[in-house]
CSV table of C-alpha atoms in Angstrom, one decimal:
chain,number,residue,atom,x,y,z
A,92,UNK,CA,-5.9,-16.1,3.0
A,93,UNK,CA,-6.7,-14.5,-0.1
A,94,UNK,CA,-8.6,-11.9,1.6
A,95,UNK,CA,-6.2,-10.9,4.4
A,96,UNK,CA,-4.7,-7.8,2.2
A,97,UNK,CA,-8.2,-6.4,0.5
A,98,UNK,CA,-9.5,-6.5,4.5
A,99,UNK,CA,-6.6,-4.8,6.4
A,100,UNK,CA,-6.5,-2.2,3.4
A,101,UNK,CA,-10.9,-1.9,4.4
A,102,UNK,CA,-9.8,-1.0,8.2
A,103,UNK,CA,-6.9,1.4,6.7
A,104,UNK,CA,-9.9,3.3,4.6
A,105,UNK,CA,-11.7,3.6,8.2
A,106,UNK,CA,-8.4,5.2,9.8
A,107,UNK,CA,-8.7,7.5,6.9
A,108,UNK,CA,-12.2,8.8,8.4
A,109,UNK,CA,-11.8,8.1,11.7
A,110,UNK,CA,-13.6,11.0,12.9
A,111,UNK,CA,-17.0,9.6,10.7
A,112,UNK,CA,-16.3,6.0,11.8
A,113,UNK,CA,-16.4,7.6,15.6
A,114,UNK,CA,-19.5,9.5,15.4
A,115,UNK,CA,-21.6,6.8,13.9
A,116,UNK,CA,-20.4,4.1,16.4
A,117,UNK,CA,-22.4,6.9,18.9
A,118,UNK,CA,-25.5,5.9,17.1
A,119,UNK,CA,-25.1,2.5,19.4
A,120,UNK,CA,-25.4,1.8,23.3
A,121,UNK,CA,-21.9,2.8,25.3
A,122,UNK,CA,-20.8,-0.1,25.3
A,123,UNK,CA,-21.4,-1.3,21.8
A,124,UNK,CA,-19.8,1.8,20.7
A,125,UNK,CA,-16.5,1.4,22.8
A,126,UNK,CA,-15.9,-2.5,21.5
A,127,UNK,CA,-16.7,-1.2,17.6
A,128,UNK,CA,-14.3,2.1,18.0
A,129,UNK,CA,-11.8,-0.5,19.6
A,130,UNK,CA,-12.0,-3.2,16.5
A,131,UNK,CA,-11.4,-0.9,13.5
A,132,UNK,CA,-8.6,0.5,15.8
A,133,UNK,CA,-7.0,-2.6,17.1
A,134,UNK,CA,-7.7,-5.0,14.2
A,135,UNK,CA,-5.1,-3.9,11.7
A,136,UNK,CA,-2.3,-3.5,14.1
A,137,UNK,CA,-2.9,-7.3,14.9
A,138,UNK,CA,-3.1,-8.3,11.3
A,139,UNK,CA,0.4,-6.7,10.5
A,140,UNK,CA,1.9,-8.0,14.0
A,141,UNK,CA,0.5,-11.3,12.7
A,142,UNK,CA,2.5,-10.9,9.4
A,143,UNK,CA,5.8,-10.4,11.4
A,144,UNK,CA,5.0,-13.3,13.4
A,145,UNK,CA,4.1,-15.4,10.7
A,146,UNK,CA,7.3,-14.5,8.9
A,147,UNK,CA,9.2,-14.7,11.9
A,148,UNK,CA,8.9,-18.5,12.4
A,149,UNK,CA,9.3,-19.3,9.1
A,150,UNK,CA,13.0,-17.5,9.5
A,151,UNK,CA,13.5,-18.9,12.7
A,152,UNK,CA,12.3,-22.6,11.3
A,153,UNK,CA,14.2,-22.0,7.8
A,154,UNK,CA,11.0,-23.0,6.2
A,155,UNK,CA,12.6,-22.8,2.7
A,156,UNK,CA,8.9,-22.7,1.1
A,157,UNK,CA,8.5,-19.0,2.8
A,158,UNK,CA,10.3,-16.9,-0.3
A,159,UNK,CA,12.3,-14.6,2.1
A,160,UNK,CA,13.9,-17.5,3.4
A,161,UNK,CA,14.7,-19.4,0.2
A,162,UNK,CA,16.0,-16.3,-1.1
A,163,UNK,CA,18.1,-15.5,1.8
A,164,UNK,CA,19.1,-18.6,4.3
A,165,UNK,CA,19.2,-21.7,2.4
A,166,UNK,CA,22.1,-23.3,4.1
A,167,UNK,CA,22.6,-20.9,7.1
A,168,UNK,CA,22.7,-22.2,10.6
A,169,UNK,CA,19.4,-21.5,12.7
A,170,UNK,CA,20.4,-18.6,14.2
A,171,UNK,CA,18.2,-16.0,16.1
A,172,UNK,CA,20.4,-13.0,14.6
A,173,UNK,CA,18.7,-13.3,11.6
A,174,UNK,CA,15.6,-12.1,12.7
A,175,UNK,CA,16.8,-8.6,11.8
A,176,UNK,CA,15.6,-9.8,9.1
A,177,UNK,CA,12.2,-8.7,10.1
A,178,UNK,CA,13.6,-4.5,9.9
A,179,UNK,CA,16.4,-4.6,7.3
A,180,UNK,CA,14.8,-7.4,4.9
A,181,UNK,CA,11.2,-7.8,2.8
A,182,UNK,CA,9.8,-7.7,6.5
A,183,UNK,CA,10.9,-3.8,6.3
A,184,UNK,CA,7.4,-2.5,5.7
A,185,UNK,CA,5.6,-4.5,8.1
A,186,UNK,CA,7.7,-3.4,11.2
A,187,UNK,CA,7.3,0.2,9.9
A,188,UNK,CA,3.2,-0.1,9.5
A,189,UNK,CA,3.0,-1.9,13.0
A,190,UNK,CA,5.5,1.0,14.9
A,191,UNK,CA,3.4,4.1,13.1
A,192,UNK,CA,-0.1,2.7,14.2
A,193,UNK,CA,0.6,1.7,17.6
A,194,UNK,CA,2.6,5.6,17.7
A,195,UNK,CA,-0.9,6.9,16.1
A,196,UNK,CA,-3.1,5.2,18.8
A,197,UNK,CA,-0.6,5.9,21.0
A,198,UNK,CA,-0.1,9.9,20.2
A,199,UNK,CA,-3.4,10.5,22.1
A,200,UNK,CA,-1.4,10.2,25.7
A,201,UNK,CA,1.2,12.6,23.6
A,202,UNK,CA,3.5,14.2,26.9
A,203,UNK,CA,3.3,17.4,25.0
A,204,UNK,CA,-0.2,17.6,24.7
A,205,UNK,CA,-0.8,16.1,28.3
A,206,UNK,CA,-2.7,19.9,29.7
A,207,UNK,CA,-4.7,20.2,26.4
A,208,UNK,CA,-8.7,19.2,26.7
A,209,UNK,CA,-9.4,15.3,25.6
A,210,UNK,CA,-11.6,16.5,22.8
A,211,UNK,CA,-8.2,18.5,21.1
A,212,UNK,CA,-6.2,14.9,22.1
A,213,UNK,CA,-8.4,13.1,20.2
A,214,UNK,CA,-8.3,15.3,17.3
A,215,UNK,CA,-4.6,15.4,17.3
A,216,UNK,CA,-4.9,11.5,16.9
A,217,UNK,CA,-7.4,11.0,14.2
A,218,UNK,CA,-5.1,13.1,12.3
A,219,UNK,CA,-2.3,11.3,13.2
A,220,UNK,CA,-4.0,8.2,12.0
A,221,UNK,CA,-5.5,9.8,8.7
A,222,UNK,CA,-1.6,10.4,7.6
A,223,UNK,CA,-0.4,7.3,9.0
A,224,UNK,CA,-3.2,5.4,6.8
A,225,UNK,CA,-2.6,7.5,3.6
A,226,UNK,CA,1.0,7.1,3.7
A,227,UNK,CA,0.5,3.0,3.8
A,228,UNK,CA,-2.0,3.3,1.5
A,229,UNK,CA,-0.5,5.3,-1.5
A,230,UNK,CA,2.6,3.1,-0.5
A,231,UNK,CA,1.2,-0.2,0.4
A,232,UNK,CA,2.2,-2.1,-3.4
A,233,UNK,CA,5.9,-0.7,-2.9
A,234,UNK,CA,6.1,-2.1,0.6
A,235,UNK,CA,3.7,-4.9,0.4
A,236,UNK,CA,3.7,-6.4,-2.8
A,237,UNK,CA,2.5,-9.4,-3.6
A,238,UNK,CA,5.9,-11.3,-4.3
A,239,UNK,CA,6.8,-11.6,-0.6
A,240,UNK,CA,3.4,-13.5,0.5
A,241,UNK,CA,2.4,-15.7,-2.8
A,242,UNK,CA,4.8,-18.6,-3.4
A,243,UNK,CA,6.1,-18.9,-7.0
A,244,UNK,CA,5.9,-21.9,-9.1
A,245,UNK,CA,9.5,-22.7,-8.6
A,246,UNK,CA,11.4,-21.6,-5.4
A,247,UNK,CA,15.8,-21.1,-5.9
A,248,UNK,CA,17.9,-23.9,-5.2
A,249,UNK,CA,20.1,-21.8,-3.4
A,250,UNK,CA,20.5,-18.1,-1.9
A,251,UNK,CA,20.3,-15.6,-4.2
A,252,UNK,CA,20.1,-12.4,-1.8
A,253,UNK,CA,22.1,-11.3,1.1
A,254,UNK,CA,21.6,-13.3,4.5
A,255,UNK,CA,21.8,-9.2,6.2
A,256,UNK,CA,18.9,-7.6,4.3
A,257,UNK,CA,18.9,-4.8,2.0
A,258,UNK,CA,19.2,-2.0,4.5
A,259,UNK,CA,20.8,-0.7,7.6
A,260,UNK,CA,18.3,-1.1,10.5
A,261,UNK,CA,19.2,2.3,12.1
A,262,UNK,CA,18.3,3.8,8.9
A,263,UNK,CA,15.4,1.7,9.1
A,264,UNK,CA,14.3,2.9,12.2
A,265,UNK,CA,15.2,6.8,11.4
A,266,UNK,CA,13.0,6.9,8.7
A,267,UNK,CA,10.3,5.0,10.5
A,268,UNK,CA,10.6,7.6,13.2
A,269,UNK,CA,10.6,10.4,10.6
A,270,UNK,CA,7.2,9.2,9.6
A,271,UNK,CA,5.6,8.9,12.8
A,272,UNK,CA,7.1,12.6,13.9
A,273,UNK,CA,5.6,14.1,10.6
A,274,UNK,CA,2.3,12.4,11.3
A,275,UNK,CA,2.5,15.2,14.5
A,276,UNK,CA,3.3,17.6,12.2
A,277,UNK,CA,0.6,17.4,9.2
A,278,UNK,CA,-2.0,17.2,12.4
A,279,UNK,CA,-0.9,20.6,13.6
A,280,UNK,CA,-1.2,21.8,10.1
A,281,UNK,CA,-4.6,20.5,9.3
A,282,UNK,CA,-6.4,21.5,12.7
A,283,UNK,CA,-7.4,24.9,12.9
A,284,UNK,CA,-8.2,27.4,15.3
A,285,UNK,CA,-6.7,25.7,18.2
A,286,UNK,CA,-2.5,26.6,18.1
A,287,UNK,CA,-2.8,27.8,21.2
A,288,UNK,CA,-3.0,23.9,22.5
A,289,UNK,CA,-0.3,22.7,20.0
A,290,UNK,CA,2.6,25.2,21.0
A,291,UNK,CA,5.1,22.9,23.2
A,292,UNK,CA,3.9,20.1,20.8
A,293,UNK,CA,5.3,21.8,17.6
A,294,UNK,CA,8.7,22.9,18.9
A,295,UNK,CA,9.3,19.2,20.0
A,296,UNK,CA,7.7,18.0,16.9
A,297,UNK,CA,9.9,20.4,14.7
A,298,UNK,CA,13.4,19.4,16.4
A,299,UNK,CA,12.6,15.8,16.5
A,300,UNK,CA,11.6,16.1,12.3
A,301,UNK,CA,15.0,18.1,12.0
A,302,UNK,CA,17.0,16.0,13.4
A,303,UNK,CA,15.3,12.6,12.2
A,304,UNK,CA,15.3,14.3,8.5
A,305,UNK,CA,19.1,15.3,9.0
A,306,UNK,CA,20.1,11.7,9.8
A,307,UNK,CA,18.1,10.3,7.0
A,308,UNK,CA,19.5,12.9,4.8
A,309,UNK,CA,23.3,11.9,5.4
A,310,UNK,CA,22.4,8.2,5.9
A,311,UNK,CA,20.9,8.1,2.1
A,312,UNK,CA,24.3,9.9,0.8
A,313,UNK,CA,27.0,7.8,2.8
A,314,UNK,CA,25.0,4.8,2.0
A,315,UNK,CA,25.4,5.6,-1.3
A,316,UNK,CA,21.3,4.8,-1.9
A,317,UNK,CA,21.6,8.5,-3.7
A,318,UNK,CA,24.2,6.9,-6.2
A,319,UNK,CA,21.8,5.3,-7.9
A,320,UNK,CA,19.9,5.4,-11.7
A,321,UNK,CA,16.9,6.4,-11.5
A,322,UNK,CA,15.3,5.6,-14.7
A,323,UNK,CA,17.0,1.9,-15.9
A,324,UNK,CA,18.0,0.6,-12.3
A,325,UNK,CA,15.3,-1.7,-11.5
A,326,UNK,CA,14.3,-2.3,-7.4
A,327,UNK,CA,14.6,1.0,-6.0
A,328,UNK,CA,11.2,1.5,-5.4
A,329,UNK,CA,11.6,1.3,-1.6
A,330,UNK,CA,14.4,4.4,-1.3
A,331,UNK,CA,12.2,6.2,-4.0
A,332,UNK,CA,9.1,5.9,-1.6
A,333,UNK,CA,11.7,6.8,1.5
A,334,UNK,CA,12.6,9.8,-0.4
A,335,UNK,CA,8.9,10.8,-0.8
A,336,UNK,CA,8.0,10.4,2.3
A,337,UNK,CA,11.4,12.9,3.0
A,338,UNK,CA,10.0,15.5,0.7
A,339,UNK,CA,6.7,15.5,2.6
A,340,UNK,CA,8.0,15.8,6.0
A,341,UNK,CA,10.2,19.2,5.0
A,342,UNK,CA,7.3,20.1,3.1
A,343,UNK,CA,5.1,20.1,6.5
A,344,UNK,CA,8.1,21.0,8.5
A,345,UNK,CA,9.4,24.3,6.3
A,346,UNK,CA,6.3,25.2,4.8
A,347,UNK,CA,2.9,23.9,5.6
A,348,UNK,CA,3.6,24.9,10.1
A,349,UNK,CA,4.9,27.7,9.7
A,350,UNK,CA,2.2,28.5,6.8
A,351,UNK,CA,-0.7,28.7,9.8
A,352,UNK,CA,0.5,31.8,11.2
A,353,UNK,CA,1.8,33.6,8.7
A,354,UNK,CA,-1.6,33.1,6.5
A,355,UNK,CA,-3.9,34.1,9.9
A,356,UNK,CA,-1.7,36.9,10.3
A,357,UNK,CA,-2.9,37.9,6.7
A,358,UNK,CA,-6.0,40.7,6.6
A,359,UNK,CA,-9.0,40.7,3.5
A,360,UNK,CA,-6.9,39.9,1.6
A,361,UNK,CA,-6.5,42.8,-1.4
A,362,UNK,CA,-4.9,41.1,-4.3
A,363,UNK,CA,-5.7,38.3,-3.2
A,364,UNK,CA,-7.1,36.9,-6.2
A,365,UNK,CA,-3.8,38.1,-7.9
A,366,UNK,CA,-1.9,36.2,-6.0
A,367,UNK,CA,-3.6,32.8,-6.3
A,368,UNK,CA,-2.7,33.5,-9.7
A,369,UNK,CA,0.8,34.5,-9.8
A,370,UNK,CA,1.0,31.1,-8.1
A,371,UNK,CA,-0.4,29.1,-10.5
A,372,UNK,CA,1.5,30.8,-13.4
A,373,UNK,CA,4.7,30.7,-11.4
A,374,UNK,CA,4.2,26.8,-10.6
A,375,UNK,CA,3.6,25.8,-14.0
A,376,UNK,CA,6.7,27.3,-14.9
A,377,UNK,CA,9.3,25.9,-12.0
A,378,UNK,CA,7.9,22.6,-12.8
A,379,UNK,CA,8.2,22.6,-16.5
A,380,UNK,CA,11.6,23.9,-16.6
A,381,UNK,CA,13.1,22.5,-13.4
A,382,UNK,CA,12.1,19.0,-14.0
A,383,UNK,CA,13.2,19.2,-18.0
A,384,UNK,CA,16.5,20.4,-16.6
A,385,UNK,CA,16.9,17.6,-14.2
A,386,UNK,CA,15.5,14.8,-16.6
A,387,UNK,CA,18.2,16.4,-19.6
A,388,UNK,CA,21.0,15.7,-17.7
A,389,UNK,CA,20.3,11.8,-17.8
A,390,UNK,CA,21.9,9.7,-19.9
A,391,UNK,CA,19.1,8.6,-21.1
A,392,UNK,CA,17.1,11.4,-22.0
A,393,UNK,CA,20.1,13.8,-22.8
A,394,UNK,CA,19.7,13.5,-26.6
A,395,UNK,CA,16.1,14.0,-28.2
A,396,UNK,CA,13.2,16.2,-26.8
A,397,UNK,CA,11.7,13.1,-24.4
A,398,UNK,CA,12.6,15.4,-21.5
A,399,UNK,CA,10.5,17.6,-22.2
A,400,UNK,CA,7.6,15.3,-23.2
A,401,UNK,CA,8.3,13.7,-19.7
A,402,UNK,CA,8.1,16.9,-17.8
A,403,UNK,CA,5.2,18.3,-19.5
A,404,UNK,CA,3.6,14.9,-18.5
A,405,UNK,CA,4.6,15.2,-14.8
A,406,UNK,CA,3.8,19.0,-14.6
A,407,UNK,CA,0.1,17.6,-16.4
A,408,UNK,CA,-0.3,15.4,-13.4
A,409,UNK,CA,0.7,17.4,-10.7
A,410,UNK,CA,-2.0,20.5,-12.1
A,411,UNK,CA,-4.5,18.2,-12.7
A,412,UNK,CA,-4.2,17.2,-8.7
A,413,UNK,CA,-4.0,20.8,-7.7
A,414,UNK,CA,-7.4,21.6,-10.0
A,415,UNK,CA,-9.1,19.3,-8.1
A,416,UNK,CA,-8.3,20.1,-4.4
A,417,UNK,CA,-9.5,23.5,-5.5
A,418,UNK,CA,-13.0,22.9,-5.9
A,419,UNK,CA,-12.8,21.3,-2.2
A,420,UNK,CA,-13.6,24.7,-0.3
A,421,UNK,CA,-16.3,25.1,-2.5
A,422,UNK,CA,-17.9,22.3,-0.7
A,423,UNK,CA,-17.1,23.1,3.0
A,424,UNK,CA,-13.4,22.2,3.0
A,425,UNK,CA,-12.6,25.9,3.6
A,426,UNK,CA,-11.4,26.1,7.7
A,427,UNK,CA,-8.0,27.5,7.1
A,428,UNK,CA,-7.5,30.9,6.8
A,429,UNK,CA,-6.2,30.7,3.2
A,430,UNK,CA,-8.0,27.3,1.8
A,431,UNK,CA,-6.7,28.1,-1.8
A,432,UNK,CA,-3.1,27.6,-0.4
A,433,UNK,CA,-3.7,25.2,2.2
A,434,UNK,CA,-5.4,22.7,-0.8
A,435,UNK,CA,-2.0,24.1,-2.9
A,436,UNK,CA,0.3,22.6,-0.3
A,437,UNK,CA,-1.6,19.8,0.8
A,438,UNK,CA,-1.1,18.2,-2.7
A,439,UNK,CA,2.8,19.5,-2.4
A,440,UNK,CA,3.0,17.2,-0.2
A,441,UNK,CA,1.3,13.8,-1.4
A,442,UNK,CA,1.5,14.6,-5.6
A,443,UNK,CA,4.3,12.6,-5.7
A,444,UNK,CA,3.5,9.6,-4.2
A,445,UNK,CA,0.2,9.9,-6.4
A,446,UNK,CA,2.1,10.3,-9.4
A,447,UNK,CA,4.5,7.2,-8.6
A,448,UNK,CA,1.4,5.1,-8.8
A,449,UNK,CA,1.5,5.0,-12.8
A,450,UNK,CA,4.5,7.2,-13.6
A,451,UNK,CA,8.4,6.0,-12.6
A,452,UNK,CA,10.2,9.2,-13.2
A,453,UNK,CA,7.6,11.0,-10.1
A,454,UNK,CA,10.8,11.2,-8.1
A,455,UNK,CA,11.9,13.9,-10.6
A,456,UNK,CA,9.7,16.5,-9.9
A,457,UNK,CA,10.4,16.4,-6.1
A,458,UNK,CA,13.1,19.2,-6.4
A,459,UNK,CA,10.6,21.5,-8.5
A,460,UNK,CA,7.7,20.9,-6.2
A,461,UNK,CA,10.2,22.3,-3.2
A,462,UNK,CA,10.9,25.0,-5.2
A,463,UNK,CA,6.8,25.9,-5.4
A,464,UNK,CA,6.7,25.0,-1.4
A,465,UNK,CA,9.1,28.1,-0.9
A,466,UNK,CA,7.5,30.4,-3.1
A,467,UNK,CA,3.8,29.6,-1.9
A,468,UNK,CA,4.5,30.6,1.6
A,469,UNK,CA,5.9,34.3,0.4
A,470,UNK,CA,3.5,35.0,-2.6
A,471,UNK,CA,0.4,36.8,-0.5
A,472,UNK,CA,2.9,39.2,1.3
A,473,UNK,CA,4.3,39.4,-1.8
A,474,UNK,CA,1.4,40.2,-3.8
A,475,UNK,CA,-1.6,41.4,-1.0
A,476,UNK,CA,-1.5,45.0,-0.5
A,477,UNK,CA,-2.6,45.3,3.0
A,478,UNK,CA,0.2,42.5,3.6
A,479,UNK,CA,4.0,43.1,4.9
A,480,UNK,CA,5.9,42.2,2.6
A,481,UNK,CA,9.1,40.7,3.0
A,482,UNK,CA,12.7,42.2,3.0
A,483,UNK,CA,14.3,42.6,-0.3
A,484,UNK,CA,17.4,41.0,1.1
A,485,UNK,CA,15.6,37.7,2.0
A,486,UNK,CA,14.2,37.8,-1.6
A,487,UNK,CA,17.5,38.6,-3.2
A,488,UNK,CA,19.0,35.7,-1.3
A,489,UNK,CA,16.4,33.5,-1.5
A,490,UNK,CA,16.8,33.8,-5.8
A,491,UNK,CA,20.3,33.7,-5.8
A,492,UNK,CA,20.6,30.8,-3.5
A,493,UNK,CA,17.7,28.9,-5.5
A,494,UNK,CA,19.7,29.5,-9.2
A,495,UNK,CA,22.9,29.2,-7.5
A,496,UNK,CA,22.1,25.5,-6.2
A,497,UNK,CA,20.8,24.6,-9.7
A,498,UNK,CA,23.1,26.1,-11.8
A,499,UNK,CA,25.8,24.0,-9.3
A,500,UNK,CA,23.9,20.6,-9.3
A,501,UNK,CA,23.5,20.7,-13.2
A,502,UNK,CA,27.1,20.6,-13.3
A,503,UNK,CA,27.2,17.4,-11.8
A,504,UNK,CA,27.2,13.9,-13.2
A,505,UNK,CA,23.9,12.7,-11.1
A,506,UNK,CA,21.9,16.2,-10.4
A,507,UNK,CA,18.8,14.9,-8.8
A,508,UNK,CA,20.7,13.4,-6.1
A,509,UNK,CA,22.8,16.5,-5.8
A,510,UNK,CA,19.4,18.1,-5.6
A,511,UNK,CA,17.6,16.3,-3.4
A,512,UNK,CA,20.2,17.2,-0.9
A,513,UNK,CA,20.7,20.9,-1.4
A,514,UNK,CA,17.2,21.5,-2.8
A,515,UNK,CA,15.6,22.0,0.5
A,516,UNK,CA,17.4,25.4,1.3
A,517,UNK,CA,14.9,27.9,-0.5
A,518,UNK,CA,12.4,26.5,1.7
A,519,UNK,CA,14.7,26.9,4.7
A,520,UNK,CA,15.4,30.4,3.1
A,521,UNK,CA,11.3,30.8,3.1
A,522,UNK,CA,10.7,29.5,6.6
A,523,UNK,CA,13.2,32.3,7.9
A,524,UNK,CA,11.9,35.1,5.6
A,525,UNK,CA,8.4,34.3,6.7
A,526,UNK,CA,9.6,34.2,10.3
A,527,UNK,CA,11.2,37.6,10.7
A,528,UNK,CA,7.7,38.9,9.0
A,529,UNK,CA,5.6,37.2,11.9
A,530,UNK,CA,7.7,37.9,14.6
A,531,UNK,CA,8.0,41.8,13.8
């Protein structure tokens, strides 16, 4: 079915606009409109639950011309145990894409959102499925690629890979879960003027993204998925996407939720120009010199000035991104209070993933882009006069912490792992600075 993939990828473009897709199926009869808002809903989660089902049988057959299963249980006795295969083996992104949009359908019945009108309920899931469908999509050649559906010439004449997968199925599940809880999150962060529906949604959301994140966190290190090369180890691509998709949940979690009130809490804005602009200047910088730093102490760029060529090339990217979500409110994409930082934190959150698309080393400028997160949540109390402005002592604390943790790291033998631990304390550090500002 050489069309299977190009289709489901069509209905994941119509999640992306869900909203559009809903209001022109009113152009048709009741009826007509309620089976056409069901089909572009419905269809791709029974085109992925197909591909489980088709790889199912083939394990549970030990059909050795299905690759998975000429790679994995040549020899093996039939065995329904092995169908874990379909979590912790090359079935890994299907069951993830079929949990997150069942949860996305499923978040309009949300228990935390049960008192709020239907109208806000339905917003809350077209977002829901907008970041469910951009996260497959700017993922979906890591997680679907074409090796594990198109026969090769020649299949192995034995096992080659482990009958038990490639990874734990609780971890699995955790980072599935952390998905699908973020998805809650980037909705509360994207729908304006109506946070007085979301508030018992966004403390559940926040403790279920902390604790999720926090098991993911210390699953990656005792896993040892963080001991890892970066640049020469080949086949990684899976925890590299897992660790995006990490960033952009503390992104949304520390940064982007707490953002909303602190920025409509903000008056006219005097300085305000000034400090778009101390942004800007101040982001170019942390990225330049934090990713050189972290790219320098690999072995394989520690001798030469490719580090720098690399990091310039990865700052390039990530401004070029930026430059264009800036033109958006320019065009009507202006409902946030501040638009110029909403856009800012918006592409905090997906650059990476973007920039894996035709770049490798994207992972690297994770920790720098955390480091922009903190500061773009401070900067217009900092800056705006008619703003309060935060304590010195959170400031101080906030700096030393921040060159503490990469003065520390760089004296290890792998510092981006080291980093992507730690690095997500100046945006804890942020979140609590900005709090104490709010709450006064």
């Amino acid at each position: 079915m050489p069309l299977f993939f190009p289709v489901l990828i069509l209905f994941l473009c119509l999640w992306l606009i869900a909203n559009r897709v809903d209001q022109y199926c009113q152009r048709f009869s009741p009826m007509v409109e309620k089976r056409l808002i069901s089909s572009y809903r419905i269809i791709p989660i029974l085109m992925v639950a197909w591909l489980m089902i088709t790889r199912a049988r083939a394990i549970v057959e030990r059909d050795v011309n299905h690759i998975e299963v000429a790679n994995r249980l040549q020899g093996t006795n039939n065995d329904f145990s092995y169908l874990k295969l379909l979590i912790s083996g090359d079935g890994v992104g299907e069951f993830a894409l079929l949990f997150l949009l069942i949860f996305a359908l499923w978040t309009i019945n949300l228990p935390s959102m049960k008192h709020a009108p239907l109208t806000v309920r339905k917003a809350i899931q077209s977002r829901v499925m907008l970041y469910v469908s951009a996260c497959t999509l700017l993922t979906f050649w890591i997680f679907f690629p074409e090796s594990n559906y198109y026969a090769p010439e020649s299949l192995p004449l034995q096992s080659t890979m482990s009958a038990d997968g490639d990874y734990s199925i609780l971890m699995v599940v955790v980072a599935t879960l952390m998905i699908a809880f973020s998805g809650e999150l980037f909705a509360i962060a994207s729908i304006h003027n109506l946070d007085e529906h979301f508030i018992v949604l966004q403390k559940r959301a926040l403790v279920k993204v902390y604790v999720v994140s926090g098991l993911l966190m210390f699953g990656l290190h005792q896993g040892n998925y963080l001991d890892t090369n970066w640049i020469s180890q080949p086949g990684n691509e899976k925890i590299i996407a897992t660790i995006i998709f990490l960033s952009q949940t503390l992104i949304l979690a520390f940064i982007c939720v707490p953002s909303k009130r602190s920025d409509n809490l903000l008056r006219v804005g005097e300085g305000r120009t000034n400090s778009f602009a101390m942004i800007s200047v101040l982001s170019l910088l942390i990225l330049i010199l934090v990713t050189s730093i972290v790219l320098r102490q690999t072995s394989e760029l520690d001798s030469g000035n490719r580090f720098i060529e690399e990091s310039l090339w990865l700052t390039a990217s990530f401004v070029i991104m930026v430059s264009f979500t800036q033109l958006l409110p320019r065009y009507g994409f202006d409902a946030a209070s501040r638009p110029e930082y909403w856009w800012l934190r918006i592409t905090l959150i997906f650059a990476p993933a973007l920039i894996f698309w035709f770049n490798s080393l994207a992972i690297f400028i994770i920790p720098g882009l955390w480091l922009v997160a903190s500061l773009s949540i401070l900067m217009p109390n900092i800056v705006e006069k008619d703003a309060k402005t935060p304590s010195q002592l959170g400031m101080a604390i906030l700096v030393g912490i921040t060159i503490g943790i990469i003065f520390t790291t760089s004296l290890t033998e792998d510092m981006l792992s080291n980093l992507l631990l730690f690095g997500s304390i100046p945006m804890i550090i942020s979140n609590v600075v900005i709090q104490t500002i709010t709450n006064d």
